[in-house]
PDB file of C-alpha atoms (C1' of nucleotides) in Angstrom:
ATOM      1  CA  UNK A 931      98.454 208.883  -4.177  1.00 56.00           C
ATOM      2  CA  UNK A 932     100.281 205.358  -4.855  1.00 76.00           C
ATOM      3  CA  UNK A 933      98.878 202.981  -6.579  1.00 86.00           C
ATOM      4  CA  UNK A 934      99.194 199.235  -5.620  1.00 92.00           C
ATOM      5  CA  UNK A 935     100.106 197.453  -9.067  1.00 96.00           C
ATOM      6  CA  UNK A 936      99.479 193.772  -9.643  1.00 97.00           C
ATOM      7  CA  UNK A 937     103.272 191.787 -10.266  1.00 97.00           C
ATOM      8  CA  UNK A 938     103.976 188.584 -10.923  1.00 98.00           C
ATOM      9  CA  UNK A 939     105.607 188.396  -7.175  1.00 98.00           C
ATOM     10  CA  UNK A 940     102.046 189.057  -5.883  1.00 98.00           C
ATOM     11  CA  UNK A 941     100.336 187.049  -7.622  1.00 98.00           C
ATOM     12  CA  UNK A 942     102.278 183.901  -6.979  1.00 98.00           C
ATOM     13  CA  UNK A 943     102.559 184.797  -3.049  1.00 98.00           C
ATOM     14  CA  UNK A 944      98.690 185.454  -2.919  1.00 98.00           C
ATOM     15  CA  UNK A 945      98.359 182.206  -4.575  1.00 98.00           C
ATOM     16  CA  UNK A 946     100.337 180.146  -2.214  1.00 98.00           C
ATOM     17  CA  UNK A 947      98.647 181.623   0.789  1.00 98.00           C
ATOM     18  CA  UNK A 948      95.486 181.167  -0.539  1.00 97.00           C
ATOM     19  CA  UNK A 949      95.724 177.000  -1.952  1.00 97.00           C
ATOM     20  CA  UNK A 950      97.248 176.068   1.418  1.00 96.00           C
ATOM     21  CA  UNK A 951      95.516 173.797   3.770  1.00 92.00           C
ATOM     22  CA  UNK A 952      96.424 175.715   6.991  1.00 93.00           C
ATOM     23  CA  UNK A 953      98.788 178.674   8.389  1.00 96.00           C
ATOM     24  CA  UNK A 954     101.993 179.276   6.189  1.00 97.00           C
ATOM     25  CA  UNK A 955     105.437 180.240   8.070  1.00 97.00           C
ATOM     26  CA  UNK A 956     107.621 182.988   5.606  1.00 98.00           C
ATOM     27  CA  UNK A 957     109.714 180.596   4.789  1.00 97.00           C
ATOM     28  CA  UNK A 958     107.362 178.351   3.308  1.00 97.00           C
ATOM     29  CA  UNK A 959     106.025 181.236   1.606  1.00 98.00           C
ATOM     30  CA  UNK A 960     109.321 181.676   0.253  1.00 98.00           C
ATOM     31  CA  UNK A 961     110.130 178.289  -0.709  1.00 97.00           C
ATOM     32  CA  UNK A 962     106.790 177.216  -2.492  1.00 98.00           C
ATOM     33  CA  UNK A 963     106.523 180.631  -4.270  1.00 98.00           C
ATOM     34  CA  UNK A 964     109.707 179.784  -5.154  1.00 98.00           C
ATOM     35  CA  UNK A 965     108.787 176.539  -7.374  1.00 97.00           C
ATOM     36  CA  UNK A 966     106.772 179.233  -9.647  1.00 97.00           C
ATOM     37  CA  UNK A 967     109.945 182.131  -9.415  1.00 97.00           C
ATOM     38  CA  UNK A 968     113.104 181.116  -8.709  1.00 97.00           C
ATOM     39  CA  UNK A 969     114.484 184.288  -7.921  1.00 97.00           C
ATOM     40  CA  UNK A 970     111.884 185.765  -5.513  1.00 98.00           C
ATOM     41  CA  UNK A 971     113.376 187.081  -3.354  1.00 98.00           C
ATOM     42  CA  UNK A 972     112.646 186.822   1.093  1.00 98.00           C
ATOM     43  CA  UNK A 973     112.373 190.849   1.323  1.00 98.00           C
ATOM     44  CA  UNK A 974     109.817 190.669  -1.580  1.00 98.00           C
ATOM     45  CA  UNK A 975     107.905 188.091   0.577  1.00 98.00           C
ATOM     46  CA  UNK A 976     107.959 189.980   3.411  1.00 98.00           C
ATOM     47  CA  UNK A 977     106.564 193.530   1.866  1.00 98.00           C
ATOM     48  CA  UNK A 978     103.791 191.411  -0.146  1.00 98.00           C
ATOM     49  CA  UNK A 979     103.007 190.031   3.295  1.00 98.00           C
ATOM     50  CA  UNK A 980     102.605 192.807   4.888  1.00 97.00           C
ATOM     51  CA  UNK A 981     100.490 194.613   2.023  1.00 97.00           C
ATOM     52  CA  UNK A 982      98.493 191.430   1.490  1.00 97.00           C
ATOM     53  CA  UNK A 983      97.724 192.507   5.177  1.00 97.00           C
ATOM     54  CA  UNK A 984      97.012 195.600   5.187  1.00 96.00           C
ATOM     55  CA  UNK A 985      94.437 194.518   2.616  1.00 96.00           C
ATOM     56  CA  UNK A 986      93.101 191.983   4.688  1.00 96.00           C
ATOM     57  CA  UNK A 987      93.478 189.551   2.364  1.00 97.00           C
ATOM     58  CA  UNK A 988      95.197 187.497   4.402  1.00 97.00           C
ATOM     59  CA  UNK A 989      96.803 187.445   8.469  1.00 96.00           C
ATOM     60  CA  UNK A 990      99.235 186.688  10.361  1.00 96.00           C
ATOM     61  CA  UNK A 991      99.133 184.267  13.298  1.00 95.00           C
ATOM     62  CA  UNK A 992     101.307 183.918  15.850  1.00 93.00           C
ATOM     63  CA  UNK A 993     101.820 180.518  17.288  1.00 89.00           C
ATOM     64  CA  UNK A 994     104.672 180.109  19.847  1.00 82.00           C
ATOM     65  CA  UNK A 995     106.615 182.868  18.916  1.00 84.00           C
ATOM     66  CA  UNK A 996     106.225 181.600  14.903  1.00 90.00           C
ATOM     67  CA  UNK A 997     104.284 184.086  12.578  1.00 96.00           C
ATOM     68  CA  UNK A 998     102.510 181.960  10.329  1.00 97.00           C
ATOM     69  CA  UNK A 999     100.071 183.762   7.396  1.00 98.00           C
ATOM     70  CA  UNK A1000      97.057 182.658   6.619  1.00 97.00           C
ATOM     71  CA  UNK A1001      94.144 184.123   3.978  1.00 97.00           C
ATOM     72  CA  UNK A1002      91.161 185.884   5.587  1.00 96.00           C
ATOM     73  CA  UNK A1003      87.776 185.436   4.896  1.00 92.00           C
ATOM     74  CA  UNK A1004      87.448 181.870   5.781  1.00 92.00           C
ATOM     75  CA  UNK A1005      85.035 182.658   8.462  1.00 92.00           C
ATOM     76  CA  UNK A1006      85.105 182.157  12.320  1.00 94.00           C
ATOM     77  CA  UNK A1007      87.660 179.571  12.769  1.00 95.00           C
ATOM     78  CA  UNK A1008      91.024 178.503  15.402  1.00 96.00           C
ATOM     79  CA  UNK A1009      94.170 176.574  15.110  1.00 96.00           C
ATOM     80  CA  UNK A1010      95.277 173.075  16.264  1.00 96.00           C
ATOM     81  CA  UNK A1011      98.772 173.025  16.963  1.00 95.00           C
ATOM     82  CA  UNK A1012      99.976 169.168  17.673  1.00 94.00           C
ATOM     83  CA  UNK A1013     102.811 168.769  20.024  1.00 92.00           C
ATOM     84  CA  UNK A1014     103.787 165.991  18.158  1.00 91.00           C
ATOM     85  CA  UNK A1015     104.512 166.806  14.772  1.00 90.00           C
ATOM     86  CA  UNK A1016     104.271 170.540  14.963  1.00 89.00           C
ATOM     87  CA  UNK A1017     102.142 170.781  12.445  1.00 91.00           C
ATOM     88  CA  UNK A1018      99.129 173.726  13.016  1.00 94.00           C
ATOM     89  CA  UNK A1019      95.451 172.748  11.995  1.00 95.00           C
ATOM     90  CA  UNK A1020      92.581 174.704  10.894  1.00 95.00           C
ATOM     91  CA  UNK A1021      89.656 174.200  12.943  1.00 95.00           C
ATOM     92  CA  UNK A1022      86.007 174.792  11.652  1.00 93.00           C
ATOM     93  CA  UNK A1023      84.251 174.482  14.850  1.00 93.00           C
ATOM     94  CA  UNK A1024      84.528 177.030  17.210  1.00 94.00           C
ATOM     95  CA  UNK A1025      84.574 175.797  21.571  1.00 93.00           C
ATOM     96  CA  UNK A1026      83.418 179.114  22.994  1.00 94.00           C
ATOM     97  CA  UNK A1027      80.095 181.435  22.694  1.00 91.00           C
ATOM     98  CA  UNK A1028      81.070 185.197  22.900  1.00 93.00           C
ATOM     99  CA  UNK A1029      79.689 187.012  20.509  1.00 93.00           C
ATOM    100  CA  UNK A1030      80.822 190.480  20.102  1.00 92.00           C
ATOM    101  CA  UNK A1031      79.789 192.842  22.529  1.00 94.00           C
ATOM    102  CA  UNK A1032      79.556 189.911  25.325  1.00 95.00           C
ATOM    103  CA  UNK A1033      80.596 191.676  28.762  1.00 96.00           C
ATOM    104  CA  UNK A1034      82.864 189.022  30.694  1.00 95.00           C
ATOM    105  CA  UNK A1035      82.919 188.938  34.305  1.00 94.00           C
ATOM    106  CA  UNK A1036      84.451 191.966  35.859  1.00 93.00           C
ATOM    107  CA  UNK A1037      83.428 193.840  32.750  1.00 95.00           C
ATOM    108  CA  UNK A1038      85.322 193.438  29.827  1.00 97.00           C
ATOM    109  CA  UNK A1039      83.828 194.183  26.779  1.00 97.00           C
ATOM    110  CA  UNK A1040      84.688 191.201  24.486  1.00 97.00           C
ATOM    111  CA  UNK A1041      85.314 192.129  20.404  1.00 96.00           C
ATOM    112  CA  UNK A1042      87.034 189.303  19.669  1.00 94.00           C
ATOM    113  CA  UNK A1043      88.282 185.732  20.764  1.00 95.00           C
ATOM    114  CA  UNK A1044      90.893 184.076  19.821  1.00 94.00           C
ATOM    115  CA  UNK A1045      91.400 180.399  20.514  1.00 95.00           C
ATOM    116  CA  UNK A1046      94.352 177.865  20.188  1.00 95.00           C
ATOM    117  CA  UNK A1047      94.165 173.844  20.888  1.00 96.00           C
ATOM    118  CA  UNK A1048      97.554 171.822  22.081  1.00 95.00           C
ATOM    119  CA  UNK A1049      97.500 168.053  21.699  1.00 96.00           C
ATOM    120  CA  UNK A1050      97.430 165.191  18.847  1.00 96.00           C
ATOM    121  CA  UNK A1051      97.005 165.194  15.489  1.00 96.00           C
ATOM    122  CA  UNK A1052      94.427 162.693  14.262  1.00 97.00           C
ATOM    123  CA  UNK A1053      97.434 161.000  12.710  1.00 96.00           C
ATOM    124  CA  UNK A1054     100.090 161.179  15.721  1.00 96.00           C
ATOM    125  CA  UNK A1055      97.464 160.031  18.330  1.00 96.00           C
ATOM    126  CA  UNK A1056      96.773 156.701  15.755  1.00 94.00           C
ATOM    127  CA  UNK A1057     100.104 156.098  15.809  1.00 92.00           C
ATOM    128  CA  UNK A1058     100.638 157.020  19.741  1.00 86.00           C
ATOM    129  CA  UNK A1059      97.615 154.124  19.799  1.00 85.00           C
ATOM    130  CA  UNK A1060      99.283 151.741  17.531  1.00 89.00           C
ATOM    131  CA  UNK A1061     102.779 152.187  19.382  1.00 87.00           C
ATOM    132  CA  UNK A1062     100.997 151.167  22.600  1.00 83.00           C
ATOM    133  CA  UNK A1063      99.214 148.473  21.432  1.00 82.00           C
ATOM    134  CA  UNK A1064     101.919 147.076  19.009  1.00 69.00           C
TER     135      UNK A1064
ATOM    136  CA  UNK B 407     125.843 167.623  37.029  1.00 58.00           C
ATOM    137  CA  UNK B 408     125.667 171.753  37.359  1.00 76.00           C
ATOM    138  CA  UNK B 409     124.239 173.244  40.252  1.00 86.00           C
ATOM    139  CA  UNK B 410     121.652 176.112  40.539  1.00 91.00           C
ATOM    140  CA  UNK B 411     122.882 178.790  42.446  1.00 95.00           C
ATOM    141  CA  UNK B 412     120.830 181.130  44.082  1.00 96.00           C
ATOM    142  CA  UNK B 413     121.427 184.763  43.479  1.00 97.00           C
ATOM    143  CA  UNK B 414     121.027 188.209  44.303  1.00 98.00           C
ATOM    144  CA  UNK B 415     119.517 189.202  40.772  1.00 98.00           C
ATOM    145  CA  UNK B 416     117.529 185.758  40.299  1.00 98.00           C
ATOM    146  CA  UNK B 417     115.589 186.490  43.521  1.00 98.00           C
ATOM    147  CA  UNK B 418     114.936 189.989  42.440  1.00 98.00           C
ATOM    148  CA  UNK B 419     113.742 188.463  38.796  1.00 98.00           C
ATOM    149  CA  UNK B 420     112.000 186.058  40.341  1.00 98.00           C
ATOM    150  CA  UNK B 421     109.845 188.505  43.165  1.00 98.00           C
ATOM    151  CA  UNK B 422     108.928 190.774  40.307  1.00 98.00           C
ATOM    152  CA  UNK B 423     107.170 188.349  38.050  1.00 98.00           C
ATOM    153  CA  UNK B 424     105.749 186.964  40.982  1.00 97.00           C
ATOM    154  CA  UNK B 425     104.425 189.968  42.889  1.00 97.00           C
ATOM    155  CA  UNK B 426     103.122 191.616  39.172  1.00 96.00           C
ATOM    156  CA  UNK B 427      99.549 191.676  38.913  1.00 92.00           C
ATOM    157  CA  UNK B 428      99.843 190.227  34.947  1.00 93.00           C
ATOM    158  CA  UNK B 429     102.094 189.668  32.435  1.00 96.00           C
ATOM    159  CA  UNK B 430     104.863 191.421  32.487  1.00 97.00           C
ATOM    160  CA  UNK B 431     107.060 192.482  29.182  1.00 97.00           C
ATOM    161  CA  UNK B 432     110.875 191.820  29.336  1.00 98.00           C
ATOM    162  CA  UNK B 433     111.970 195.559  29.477  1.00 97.00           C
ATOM    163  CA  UNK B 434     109.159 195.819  32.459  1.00 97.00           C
ATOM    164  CA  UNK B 435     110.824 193.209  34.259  1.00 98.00           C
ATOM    165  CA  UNK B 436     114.723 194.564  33.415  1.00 98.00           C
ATOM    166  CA  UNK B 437     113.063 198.327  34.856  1.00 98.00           C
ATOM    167  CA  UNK B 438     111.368 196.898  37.553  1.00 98.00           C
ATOM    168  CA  UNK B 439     113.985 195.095  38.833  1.00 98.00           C
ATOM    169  CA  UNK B 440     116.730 197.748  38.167  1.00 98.00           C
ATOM    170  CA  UNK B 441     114.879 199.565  41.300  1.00 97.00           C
ATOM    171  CA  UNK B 442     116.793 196.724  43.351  1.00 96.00           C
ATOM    172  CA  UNK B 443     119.786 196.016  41.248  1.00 97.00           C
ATOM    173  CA  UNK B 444     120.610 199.238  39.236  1.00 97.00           C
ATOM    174  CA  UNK B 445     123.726 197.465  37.247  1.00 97.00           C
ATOM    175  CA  UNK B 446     121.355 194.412  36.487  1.00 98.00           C
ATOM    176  CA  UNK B 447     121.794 193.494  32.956  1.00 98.00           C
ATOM    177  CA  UNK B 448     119.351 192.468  29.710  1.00 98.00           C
ATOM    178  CA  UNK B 449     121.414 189.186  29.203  1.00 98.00           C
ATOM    179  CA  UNK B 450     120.901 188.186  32.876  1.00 98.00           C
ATOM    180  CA  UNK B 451     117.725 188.779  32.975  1.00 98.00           C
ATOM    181  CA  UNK B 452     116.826 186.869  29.534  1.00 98.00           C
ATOM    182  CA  UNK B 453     118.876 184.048  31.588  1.00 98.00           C
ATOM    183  CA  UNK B 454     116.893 184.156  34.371  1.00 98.00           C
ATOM    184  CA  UNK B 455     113.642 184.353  32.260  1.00 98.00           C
ATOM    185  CA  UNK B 456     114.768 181.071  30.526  1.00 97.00           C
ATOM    186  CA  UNK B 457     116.056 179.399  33.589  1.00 97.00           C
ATOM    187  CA  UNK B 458     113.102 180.343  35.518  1.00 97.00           C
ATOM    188  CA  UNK B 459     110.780 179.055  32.252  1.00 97.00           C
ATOM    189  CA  UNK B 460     112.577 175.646  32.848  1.00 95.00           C
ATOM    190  CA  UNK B 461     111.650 175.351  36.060  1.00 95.00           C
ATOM    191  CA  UNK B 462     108.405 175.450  35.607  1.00 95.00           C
ATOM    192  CA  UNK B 463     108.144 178.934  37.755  1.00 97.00           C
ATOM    193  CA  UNK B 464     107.597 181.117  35.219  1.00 97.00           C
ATOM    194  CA  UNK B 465     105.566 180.970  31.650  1.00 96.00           C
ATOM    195  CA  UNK B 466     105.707 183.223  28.402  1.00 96.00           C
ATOM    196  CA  UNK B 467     102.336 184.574  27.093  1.00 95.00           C
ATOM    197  CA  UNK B 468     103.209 186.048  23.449  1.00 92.00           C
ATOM    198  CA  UNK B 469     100.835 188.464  22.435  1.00 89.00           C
ATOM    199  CA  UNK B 470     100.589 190.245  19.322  1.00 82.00           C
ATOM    200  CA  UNK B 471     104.183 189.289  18.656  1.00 84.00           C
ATOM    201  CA  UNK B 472     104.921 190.579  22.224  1.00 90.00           C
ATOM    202  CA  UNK B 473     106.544 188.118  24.484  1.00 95.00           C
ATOM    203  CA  UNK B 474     105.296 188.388  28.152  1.00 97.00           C
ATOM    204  CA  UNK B 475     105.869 186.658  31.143  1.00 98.00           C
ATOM    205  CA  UNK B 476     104.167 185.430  34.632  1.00 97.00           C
ATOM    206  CA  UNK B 477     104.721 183.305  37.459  1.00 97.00           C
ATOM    207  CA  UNK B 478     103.248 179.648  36.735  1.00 95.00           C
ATOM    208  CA  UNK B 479     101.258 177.815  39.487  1.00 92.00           C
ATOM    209  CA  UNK B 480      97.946 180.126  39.253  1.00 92.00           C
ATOM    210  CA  UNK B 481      95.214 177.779  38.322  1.00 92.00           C
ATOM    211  CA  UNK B 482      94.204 177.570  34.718  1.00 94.00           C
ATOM    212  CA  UNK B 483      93.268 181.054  33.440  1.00 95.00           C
ATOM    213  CA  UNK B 484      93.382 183.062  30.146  1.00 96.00           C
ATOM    214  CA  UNK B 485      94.055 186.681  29.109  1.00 96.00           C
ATOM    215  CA  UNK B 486      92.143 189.946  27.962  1.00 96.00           C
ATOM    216  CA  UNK B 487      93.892 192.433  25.915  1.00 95.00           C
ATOM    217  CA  UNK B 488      92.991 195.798  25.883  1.00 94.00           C
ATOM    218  CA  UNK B 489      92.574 197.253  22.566  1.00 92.00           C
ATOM    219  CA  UNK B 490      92.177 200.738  23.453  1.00 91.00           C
ATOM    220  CA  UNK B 491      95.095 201.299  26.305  1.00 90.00           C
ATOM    221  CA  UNK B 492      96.847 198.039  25.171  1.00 88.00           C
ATOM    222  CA  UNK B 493      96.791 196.504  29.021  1.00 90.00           C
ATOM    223  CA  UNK B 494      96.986 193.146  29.129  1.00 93.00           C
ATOM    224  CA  UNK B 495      94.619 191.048  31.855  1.00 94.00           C
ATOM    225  CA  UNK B 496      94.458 188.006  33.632  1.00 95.00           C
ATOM    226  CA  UNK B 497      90.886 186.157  33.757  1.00 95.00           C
ATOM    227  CA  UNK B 498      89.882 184.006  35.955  1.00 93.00           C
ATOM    228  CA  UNK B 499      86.718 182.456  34.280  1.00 93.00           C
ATOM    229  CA  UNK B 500      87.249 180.260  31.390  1.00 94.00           C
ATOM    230  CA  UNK B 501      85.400 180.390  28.157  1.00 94.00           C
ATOM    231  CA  UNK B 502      85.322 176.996  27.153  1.00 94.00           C
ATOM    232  CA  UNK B 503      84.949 173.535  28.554  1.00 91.00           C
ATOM    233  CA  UNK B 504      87.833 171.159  26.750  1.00 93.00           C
ATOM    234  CA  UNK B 505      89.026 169.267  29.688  1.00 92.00           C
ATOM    235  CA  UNK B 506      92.645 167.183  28.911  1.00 92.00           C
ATOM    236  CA  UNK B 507      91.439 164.300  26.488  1.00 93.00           C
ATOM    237  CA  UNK B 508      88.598 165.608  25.250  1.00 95.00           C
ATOM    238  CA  UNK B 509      88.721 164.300  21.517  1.00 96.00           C
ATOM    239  CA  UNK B 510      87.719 167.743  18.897  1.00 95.00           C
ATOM    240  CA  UNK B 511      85.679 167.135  16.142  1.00 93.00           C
ATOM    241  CA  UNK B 512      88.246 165.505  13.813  1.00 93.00           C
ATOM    242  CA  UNK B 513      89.927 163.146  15.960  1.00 95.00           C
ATOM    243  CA  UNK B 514      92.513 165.918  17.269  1.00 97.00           C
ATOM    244  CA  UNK B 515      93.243 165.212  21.082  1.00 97.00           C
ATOM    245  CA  UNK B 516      93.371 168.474  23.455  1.00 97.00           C
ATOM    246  CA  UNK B 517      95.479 168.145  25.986  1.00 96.00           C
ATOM    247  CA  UNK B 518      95.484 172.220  26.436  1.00 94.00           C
ATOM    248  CA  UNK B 519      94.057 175.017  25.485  1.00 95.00           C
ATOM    249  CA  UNK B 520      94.568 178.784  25.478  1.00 94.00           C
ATOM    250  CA  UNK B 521      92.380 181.752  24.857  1.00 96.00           C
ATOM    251  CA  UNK B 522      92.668 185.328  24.585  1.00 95.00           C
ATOM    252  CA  UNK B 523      90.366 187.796  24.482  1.00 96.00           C
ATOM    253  CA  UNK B 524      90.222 191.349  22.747  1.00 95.00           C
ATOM    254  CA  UNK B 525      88.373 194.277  23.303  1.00 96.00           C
ATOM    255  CA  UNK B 526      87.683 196.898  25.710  1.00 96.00           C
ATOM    256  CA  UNK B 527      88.798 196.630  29.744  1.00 96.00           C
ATOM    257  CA  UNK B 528      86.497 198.271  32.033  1.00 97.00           C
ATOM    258  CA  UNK B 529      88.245 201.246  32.255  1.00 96.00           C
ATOM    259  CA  UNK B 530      88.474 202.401  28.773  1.00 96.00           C
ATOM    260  CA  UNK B 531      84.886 200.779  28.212  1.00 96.00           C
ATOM    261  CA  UNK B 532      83.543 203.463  30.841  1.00 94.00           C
ATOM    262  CA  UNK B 533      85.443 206.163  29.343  1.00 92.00           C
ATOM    263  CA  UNK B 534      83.926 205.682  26.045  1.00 87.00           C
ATOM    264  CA  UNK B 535      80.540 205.927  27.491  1.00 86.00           C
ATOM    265  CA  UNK B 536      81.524 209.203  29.143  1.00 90.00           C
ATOM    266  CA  UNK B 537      82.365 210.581  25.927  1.00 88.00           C
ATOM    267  CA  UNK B 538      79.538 209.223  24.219  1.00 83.00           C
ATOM    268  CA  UNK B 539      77.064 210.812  26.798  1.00 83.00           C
ATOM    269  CA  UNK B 540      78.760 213.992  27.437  1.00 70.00           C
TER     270      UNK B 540
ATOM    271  C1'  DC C1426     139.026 177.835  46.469  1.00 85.60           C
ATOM    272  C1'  DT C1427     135.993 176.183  42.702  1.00 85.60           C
ATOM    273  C1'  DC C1428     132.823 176.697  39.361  1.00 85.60           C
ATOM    274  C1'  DG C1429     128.302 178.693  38.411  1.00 85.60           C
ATOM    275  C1'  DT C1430     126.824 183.469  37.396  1.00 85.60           C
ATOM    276  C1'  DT C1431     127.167 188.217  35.822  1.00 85.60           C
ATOM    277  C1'  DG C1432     127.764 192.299  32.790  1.00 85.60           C
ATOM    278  C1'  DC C1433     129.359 193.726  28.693  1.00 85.60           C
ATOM    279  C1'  DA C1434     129.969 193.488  23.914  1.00 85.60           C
ATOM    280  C1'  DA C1435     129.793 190.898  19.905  1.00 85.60           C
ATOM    281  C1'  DA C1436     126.942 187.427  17.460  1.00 85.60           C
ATOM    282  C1'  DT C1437     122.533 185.689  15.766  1.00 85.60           C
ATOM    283  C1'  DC C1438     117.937 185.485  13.933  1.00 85.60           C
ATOM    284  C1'  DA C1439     113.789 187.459  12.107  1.00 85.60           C
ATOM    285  C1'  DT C1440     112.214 191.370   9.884  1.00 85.60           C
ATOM    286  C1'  DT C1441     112.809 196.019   7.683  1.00 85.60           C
ATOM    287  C1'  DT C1442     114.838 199.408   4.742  1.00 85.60           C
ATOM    288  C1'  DG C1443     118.060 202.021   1.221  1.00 85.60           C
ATOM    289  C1'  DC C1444     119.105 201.953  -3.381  1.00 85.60           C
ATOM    290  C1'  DA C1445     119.980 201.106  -8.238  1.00 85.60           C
ATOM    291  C1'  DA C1446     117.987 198.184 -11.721  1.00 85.60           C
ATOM    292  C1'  DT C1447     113.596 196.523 -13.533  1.00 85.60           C
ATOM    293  C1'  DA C1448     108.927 196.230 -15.039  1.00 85.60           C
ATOM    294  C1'  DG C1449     103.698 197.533 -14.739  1.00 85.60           C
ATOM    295  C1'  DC C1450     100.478 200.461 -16.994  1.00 85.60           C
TER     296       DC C1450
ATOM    297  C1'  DG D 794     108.199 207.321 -19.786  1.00 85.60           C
ATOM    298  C1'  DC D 795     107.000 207.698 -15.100  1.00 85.60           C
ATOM    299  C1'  DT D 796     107.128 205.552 -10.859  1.00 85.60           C
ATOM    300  C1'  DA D 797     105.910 201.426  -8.133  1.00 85.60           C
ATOM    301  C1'  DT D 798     108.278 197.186  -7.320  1.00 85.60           C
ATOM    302  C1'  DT D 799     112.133 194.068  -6.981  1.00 85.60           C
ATOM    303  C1'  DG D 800     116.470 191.846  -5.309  1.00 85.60           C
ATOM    304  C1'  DC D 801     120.321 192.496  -2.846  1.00 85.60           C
ATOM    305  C1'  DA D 802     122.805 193.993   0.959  1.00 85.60           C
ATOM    306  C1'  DA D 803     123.068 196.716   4.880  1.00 85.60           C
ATOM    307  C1'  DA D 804     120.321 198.126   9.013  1.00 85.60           C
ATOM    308  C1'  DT D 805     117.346 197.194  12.827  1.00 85.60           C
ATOM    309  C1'  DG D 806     115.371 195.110  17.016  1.00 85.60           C
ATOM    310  C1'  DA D 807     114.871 191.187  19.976  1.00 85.60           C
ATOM    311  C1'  DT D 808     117.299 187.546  21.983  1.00 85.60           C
ATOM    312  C1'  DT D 809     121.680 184.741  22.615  1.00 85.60           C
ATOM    313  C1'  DT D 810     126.328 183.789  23.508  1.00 85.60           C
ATOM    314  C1'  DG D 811     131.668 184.308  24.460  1.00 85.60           C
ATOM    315  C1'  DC D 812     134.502 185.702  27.874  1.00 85.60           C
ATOM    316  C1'  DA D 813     136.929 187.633  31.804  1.00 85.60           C
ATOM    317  C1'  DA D 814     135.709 189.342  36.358  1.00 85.60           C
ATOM    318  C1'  DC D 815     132.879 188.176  40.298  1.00 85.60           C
ATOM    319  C1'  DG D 816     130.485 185.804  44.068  1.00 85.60           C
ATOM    320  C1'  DA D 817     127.928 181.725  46.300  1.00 85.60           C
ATOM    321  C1'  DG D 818     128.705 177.625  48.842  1.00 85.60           C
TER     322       DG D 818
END
DNA sequence: CTCGTTGCAAATCATTTGCAATAGC
DNA sequence: GCTATTGCAAATGATTTGCAACGAG
């Protein structure tokens, strides 16, 4: 029986997942754990990922072929991905009513949902609207 | 200014997305279109995936890190997978009401949307009640 | 014929894994 | 001190690209 021992590495990685705003690509992971250790290293990232996972702690999302990690336990919530900047928002209100255990037409029996927005950023579409008007 | 060329293996690329029922997976496509062409080749067909993406004909889905494709030009619809056989679906009832330029709480402007649902399909949903009443 | 296309093999990119050194407990 | 964990480098798997032979117009 292993036992899962608490490192520096972890710590810091678990950290960084869990102050940011939104979804974190691996190497942003990498890059602001890095400010704290140096010499972390992107295998380490990877393997705390993936056990920070398996913990459900945290999960991945995948967004146009980009895994992004995010923590879990937030509650029910989607992603805003803008077209513009690229950037991918967390959104706290949720556009569909399937509850789990809904039967969809032609009788699926819905678990889960997962839903994903495409447009502007609040900031992008003021400046798509100030570009216009300027 | 390069021409497109139309080709033996691009026809047979483009007929087997087209005539698939759902998404299809890249080594689907590469076997199913082998039946035609038996010296096609992975590169080509990764070509004609892209090329055919370009065009507009075609479309990736990724799911669960999986990258699938189908033939563009259906009518807005979403996806069910299957988490007991792994199937994916295509559905052709839609979840949510976010028409292009609907503003989301927060000032983010949709201008798409895509959802995917998880769970049971009919089939495995009706074996599991078999095996729960007999 | 000319030049876009193909199949193959080598290259690339993201992610995983082997291994000796290192560090929790 | 025992053994899980780390960093590095090599391995893997998916996708891409270089290149000479091939084939569409």
């Amino acid at each position: 029986m292993t036992v899962t021992r608490s490192t520096r590495q972890r710590d810091v990685i678990a950290r960084v997942i869990t102050q940011a705003a939104g979804p974190l690509a691996v190497s942003e992971v990498l890059a602001q754990a890095r400010a704290d250790l140096p010499t972390l290293g992107l295998a380490t990232v990877y393997r705390t990922l993936k056990l920070l996972t398996e913990q459900h702690r945290i999960h991945p999302v995948i967004l146009d072929g980009e895994t992004l990690y995010e923590a879990s336990g937030r509650g029910h919530h989607h992603h805003f991905s803008c077209t513009v900047c690229g950037r991918v928002f967390t959104l706290h209100t949720c556009p569909v009513a399937l509850p789990s255990g809904t039967v969809y037409p032609g009788g699926f029996v819905v678990e889960a949902h997962e839903v994903t927005l495409y447009g502007q950023c609040p900031q992008c579409a003021s400046q798509a609207a100030q570009a216009l008007s300027g």
